[in-house]
CSV table of C-alpha atoms in Angstrom, one decimal:
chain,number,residue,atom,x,y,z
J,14,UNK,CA,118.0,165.3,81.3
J,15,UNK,CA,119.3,162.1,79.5
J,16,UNK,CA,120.4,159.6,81.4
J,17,UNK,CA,124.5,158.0,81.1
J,18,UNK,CA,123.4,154.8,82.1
J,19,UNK,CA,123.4,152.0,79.8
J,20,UNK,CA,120.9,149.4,80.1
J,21,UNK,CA,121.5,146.1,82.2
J,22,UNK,CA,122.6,143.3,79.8
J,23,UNK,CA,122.1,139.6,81.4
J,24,UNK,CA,120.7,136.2,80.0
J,25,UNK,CA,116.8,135.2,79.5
J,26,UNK,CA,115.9,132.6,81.7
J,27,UNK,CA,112.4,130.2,80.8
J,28,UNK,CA,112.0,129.8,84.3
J,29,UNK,CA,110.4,132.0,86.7
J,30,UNK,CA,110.1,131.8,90.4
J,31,UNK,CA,107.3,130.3,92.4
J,32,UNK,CA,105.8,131.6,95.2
J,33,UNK,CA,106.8,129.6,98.6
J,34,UNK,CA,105.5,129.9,102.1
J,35,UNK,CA,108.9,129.5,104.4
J,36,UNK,CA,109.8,127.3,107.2
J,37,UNK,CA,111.0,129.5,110.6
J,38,UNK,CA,114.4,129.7,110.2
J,39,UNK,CA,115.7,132.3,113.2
J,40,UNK,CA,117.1,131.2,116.3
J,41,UNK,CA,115.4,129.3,119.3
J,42,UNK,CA,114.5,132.2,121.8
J,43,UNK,CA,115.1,130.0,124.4
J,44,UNK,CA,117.7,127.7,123.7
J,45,UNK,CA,115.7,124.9,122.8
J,46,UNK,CA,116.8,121.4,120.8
J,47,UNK,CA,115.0,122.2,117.4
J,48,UNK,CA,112.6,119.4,116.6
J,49,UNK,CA,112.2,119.7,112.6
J,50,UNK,CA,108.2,117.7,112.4
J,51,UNK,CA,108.2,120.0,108.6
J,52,UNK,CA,109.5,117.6,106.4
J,53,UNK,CA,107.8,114.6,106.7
J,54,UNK,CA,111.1,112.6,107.6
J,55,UNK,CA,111.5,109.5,109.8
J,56,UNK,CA,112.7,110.2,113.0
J,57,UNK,CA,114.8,107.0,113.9
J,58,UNK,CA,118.4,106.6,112.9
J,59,UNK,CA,119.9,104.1,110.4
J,60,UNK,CA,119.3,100.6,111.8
J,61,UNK,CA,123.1,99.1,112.3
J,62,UNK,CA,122.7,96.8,108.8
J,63,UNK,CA,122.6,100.4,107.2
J,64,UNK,CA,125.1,101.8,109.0
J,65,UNK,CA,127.5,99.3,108.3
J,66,UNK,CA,126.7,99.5,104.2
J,67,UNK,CA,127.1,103.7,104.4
J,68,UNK,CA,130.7,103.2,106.7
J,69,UNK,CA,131.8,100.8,104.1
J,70,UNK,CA,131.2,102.8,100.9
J,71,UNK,CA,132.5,105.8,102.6
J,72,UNK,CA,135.8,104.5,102.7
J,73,UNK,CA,135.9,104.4,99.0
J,74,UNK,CA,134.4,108.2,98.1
J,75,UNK,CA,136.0,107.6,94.6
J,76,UNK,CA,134.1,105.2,93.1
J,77,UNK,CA,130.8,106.0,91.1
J,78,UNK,CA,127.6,103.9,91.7
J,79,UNK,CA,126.5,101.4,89.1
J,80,UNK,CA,124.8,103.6,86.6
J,81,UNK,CA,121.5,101.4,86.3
J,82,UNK,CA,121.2,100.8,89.4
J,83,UNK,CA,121.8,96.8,88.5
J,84,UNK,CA,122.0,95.3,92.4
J,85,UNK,CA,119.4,97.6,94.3
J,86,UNK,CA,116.5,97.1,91.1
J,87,UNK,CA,117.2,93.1,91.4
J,88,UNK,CA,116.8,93.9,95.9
J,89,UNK,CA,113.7,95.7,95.0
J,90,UNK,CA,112.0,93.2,92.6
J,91,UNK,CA,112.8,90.1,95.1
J,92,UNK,CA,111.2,92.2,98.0
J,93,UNK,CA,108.4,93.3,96.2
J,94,UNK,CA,107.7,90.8,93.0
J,95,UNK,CA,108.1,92.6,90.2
J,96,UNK,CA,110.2,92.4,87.2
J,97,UNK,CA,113.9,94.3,87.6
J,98,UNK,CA,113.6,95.2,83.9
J,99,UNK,CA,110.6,97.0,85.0
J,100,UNK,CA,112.2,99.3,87.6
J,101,UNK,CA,114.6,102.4,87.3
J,102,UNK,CA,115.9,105.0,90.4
J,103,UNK,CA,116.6,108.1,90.7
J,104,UNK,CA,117.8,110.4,92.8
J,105,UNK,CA,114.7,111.0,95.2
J,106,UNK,CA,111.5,110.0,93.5
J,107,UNK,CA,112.0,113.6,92.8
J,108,UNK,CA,113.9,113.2,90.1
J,109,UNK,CA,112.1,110.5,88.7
J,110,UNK,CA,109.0,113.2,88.6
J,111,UNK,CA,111.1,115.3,86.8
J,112,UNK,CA,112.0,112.5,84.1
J,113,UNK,CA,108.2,111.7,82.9
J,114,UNK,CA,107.4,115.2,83.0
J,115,UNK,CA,110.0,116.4,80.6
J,116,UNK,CA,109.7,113.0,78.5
J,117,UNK,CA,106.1,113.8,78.0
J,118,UNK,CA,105.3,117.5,78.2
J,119,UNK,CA,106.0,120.6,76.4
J,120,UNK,CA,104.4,124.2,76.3
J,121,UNK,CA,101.1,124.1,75.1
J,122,UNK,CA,100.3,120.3,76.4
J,123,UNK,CA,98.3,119.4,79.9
J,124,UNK,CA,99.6,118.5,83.2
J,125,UNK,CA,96.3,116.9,85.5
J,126,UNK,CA,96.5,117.2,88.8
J,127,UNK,CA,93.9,117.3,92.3
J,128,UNK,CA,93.3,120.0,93.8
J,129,UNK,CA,95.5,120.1,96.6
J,130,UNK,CA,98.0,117.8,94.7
J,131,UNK,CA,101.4,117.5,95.8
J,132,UNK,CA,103.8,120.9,95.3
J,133,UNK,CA,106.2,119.0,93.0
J,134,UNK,CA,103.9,118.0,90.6
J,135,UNK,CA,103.2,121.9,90.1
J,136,UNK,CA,107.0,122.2,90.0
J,137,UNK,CA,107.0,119.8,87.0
J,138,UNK,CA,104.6,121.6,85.0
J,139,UNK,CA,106.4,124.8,85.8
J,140,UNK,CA,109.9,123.7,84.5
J,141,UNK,CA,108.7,122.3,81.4
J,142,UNK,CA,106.1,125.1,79.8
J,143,UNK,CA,103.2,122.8,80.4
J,144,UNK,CA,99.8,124.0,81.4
J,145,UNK,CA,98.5,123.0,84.9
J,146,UNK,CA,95.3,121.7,85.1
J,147,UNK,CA,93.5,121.3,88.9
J,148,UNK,CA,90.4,118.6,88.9
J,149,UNK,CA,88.3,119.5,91.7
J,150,UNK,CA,88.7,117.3,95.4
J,151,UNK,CA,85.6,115.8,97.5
J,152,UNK,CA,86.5,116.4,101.4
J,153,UNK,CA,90.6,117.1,100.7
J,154,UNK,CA,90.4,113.9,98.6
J,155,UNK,CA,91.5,113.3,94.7
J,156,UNK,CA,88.2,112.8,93.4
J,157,UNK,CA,88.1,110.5,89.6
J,158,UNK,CA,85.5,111.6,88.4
J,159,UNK,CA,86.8,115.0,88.8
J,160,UNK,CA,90.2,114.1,86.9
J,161,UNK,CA,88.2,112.3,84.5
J,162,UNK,CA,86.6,115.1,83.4
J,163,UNK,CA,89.5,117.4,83.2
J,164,UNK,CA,91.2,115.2,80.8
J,165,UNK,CA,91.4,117.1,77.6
J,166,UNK,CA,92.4,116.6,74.2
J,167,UNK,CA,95.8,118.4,75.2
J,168,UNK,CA,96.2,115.8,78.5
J,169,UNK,CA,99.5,114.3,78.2
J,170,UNK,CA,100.3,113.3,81.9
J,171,UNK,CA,98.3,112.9,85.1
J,172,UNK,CA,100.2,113.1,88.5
J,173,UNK,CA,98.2,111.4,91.5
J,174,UNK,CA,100.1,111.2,95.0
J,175,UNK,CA,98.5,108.3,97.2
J,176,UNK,CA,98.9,109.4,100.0
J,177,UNK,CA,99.0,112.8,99.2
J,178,UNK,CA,101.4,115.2,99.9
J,179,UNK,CA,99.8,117.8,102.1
J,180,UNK,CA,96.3,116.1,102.9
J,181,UNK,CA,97.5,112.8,103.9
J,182,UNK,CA,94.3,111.5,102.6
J,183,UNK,CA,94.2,108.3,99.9
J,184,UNK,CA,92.0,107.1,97.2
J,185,UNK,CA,90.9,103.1,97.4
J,186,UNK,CA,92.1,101.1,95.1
J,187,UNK,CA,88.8,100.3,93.6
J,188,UNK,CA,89.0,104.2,92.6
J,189,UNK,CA,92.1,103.4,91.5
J,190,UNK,CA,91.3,100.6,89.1
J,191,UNK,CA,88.6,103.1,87.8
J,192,UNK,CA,90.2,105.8,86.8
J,193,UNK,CA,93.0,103.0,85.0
J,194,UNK,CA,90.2,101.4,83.2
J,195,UNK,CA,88.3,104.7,81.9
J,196,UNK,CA,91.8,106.7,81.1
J,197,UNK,CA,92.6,107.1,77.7
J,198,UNK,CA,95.8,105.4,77.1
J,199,UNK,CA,98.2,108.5,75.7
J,200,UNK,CA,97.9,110.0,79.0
J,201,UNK,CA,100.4,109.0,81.3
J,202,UNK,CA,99.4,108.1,84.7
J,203,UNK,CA,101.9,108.5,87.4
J,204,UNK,CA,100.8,107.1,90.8
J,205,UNK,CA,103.0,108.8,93.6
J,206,UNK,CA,103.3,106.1,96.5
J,207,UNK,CA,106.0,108.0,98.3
J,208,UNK,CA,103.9,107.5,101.2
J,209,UNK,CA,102.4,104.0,100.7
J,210,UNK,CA,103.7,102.2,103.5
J,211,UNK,CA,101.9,104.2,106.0
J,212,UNK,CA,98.9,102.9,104.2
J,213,UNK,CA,99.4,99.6,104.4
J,214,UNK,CA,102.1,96.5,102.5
J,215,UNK,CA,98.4,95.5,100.5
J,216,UNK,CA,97.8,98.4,99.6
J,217,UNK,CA,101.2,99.0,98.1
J,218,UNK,CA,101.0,95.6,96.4
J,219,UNK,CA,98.1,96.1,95.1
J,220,UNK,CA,98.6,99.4,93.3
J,221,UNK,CA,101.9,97.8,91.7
J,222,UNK,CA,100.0,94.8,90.3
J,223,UNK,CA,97.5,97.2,88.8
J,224,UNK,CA,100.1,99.1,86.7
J,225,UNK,CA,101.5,95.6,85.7
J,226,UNK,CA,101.4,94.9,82.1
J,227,UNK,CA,99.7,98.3,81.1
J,228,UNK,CA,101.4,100.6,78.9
J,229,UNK,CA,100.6,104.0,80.2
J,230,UNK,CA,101.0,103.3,84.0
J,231,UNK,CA,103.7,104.6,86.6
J,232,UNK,CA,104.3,104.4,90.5
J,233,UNK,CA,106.5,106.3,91.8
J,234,UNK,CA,108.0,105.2,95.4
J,235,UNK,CA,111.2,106.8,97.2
J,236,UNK,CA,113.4,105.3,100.5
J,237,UNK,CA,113.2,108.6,101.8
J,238,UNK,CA,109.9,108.0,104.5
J,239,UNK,CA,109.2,104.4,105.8
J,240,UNK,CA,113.1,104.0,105.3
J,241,UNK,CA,114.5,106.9,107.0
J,242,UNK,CA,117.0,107.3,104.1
J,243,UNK,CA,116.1,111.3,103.2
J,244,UNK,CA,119.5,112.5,103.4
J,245,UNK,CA,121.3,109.9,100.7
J,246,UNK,CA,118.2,110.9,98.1
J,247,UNK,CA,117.5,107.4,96.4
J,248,UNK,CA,113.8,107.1,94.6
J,249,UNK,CA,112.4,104.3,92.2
J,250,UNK,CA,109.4,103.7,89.6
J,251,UNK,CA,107.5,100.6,88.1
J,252,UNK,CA,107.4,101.7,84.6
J,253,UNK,CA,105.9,100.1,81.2
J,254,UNK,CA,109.2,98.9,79.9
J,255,UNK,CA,108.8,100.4,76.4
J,256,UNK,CA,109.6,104.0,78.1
J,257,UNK,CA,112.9,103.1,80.3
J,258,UNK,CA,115.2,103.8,77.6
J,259,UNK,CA,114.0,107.1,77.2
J,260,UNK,CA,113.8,108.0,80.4
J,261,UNK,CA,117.6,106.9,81.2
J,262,UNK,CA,118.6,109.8,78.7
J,263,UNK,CA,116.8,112.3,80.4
J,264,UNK,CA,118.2,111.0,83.6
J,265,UNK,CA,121.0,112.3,85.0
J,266,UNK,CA,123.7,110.0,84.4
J,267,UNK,CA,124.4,108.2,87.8
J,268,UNK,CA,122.6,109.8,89.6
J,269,UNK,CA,122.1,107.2,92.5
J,270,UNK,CA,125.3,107.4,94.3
J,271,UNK,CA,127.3,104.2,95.5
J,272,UNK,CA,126.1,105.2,98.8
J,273,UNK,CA,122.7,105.4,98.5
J,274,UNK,CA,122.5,102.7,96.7
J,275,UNK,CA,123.7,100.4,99.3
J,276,UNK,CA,122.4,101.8,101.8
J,277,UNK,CA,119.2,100.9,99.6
J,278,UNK,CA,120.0,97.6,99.3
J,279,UNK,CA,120.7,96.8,103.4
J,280,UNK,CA,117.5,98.7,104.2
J,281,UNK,CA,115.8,96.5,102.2
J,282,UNK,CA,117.6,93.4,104.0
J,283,UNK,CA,116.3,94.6,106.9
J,284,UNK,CA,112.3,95.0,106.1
J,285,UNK,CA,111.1,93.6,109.2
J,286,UNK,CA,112.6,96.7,111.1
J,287,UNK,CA,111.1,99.0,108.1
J,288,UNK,CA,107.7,97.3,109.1
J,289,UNK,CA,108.1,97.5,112.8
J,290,UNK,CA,109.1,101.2,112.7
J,291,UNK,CA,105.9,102.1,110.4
J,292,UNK,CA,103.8,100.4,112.6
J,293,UNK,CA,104.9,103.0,115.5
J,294,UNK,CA,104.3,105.4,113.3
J,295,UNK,CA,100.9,104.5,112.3
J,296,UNK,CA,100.4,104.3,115.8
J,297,UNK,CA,101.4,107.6,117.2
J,298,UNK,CA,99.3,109.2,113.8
J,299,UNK,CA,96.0,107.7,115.2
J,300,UNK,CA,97.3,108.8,119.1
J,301,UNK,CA,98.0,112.2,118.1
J,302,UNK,CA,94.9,112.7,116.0
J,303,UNK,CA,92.8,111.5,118.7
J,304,UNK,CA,94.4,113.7,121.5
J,305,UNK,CA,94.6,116.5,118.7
J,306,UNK,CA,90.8,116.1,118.5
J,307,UNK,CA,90.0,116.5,121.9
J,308,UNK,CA,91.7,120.1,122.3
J,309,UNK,CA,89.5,121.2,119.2
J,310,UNK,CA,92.5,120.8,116.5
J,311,UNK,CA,91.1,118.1,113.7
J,312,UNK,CA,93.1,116.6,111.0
J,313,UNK,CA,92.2,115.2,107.8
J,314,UNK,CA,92.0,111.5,107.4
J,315,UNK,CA,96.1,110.4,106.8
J,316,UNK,CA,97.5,107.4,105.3
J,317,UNK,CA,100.6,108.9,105.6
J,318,UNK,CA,103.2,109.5,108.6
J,319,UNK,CA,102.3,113.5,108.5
J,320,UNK,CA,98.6,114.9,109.8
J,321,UNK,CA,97.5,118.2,108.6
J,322,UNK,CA,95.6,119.8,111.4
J,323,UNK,CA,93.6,123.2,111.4
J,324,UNK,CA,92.1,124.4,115.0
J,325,UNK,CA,88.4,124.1,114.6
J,326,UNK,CA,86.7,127.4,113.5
J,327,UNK,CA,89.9,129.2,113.4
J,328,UNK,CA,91.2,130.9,109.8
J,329,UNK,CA,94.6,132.0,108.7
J,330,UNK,CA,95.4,134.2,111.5
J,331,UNK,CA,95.4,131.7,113.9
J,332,UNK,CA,97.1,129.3,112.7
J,333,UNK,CA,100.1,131.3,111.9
J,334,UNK,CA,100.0,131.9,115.4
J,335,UNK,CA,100.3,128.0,116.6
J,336,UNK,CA,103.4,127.9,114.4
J,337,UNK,CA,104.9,130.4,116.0
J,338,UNK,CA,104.5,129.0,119.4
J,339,UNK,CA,105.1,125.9,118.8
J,340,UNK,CA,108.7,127.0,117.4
J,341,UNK,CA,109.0,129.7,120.5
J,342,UNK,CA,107.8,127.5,123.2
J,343,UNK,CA,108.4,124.0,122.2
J,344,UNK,CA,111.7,124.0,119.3
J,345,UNK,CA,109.2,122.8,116.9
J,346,UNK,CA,109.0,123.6,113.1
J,347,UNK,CA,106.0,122.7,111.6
J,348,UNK,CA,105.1,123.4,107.8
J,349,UNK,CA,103.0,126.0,106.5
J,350,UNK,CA,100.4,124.6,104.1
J,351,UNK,CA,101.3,126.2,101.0
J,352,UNK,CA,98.5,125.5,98.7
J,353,UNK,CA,95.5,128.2,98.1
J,354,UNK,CA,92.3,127.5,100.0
J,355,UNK,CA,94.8,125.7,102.7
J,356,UNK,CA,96.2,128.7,104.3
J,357,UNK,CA,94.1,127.7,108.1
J,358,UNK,CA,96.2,124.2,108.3
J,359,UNK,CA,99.2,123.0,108.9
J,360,UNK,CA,101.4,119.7,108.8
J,361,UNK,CA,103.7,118.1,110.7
J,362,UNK,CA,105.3,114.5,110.9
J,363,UNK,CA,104.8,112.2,113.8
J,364,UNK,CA,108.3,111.7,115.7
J,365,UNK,CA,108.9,109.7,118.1
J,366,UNK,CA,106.2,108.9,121.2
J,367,UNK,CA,108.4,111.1,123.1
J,368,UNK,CA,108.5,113.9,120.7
J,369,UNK,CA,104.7,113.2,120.0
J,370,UNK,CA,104.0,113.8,123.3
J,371,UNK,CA,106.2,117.4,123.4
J,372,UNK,CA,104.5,118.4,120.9
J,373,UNK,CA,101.0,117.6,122.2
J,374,UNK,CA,102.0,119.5,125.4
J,375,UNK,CA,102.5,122.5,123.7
J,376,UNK,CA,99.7,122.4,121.2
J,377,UNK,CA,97.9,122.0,125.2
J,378,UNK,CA,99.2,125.0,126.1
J,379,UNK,CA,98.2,127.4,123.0
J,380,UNK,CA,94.5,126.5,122.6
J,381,UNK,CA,94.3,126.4,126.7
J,382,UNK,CA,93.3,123.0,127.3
J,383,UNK,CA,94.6,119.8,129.0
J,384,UNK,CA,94.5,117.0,127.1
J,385,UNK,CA,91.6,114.3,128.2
């Protein structure tokens, strides 16, 4: 019997869908405030100097943002020594991600990335046709030898999160230095230091003056974490000047709104509170961990302001299990480690001491344990 129906007509897209692990997303069974520790956000307010610069520009909805971003890059080079003419931002380092990948990859060139490398970088390669390539890790760690030798003659960009997005874990600089000095330079290499500050201001500084003057270098660096400014989505990027006026086509055209931008700019008026409040945070990472350990849940090693934690001998199973209780008896969501050979950890942010300790309370109360 021959069918009357005539076959579905609808657009091609290039781009299919990834496979994502979800957040819990249904209600609190009992009422709980939710406690969101699953995106790696700061959990302190705007500091009043902030405040005050988003109250202002809200007044005044109808006016764009500088396009280049003229007043925050000349706040960022002051604070941080580098050249302005150096510097462009985005919306969310994000975006900026998005920029080099499409400037310098297309369907049948190499994206290199670690093993466990940070989701977005994947996201990148996916968008633009380019072929993924994973170097191998050492201990959850980016290992340079490992990229090294995946560099191919089809390489066109490596992506390399320090601290990395879900491990926590970070390369040295001296590792750093060697895997600038043995690169070949037509291969991009973008270091991601969305996380830097939990690391340490040297550290930081020192990864910047290593991509000074070099010609195939890029850090990557966002206000989202050690500023607490996630919600207005404002990113920036040392980068060799010869690529910036590329890279402002495929931007979006101003995309940094007036708001975030100065709300950019006050934040960075206001350092020594940035400093203060990273401190805490580095604090409460190396208090957690340490309580963490002593109920059987380890971490990895974490330069960041997130831990990833698996209880010790336990698989998959189990851990799915831990995120469920902590959302049912504690309001917390957690993230599910979404990368392949991951699936037995998970990661969370450090909140506040307060929160921290919540949350240690009912990781307590799962495994069985009191906390010593």
């Amino acid at each position: 019997m021959q069918s009357n129906e005539k076959p579905v007509s609808r657009p091609t897209t290039y781009i299919e869908a990834m496979p994502v692990r979800g957040r819990i997303s249904r209600q609190q069974p009992k009422g709980l405030p939710i406690i969101n520790l699953g995106y790696n956000e700061l959990p302190y307010g705007p500091p009043p100097s902030v405040k005050a610069a988003i109250d202002a520009v809200g007044q005044h909805p109808n006016t764009y943002g500088g396009p280049g971003c003229d007043a925050l890059r000349a706040a960022l080079g002051k604070t941080y020594n580098l050249d302005p003419d150096t510097l462009i931002c985005g919306n969310g380092s994000e975006e900026l991600l998005d920029v080099i990948g499409r400037s310098f990859a297309r369907p049948g060139d190499e994206i290199l990335i670690s093993q466990f490398g940070y989701i977005q970088f994947q996201m990148v390669a996916h968008r633009v046709g380019a072929d993924l390539v994973k170097a191998p890790e050492k201990e959850f760690t980016a290992d340079v030898d490992g990229i090294l030798a995946g560099v191919s003659d089809f390489t066109k960009v490596i992506f390399l999160a320090n601290p990395n997005n879900p491990t926590g874990t970070v390369l040295p600089v001296s590792e750093l230095e060697r895997l600038v000095q043995s690169l070949r330079g037509d291969v991009v290499l973008v270091i991601d230091l969305a996380y830097g500050e939990f690391t340490g201001e040297a550290y930081c500084a020192a990864v910047h003056e290593l991509a000074k003057g070099r010609e195939n270098i890029i850090v990557t660096c966002t206000f989202s974490k050690a500023f607490g400014l996630a919600g207005l989505r404002v990113g920036w990027a040392q980068v060799p000047a010869w690529m910036l006026p590329g890279f402002y086509v495929t931007r979006g055209m101003g995309s940094v709104n007036n708001m975030a931008q100065n709300a950019a700019i006050a934040a960075l008026a206001d350092i020594d509170l940035v400093r203060e409040r990273v401190a805490e945070i580095v604090s409460e990472r190396d208090r957690v961990a340490l309580a963490l350990k002593s109920m059987g849940v380890s971490s990895t090693p974490s330069g960041s302001n997130f831990l990833m934690a698996t209880i010790e001998g336990a698989g998959a199973e189990r851990t799915e299990e831990l995120v469920e209780y902590l959302f049912d008896e504690g309001g917390f969501v957690v993230n599910r480690t979404r990368e392949a050979g991951l699936e037995h950890f998970l990661r969370f942010s450090l909140g506040t001491p307060e929160q921290n300790d919540q949350f240690l309370d009912c990781v307590s109360g799962f495994v069985g344990q009191r906390i010593v």
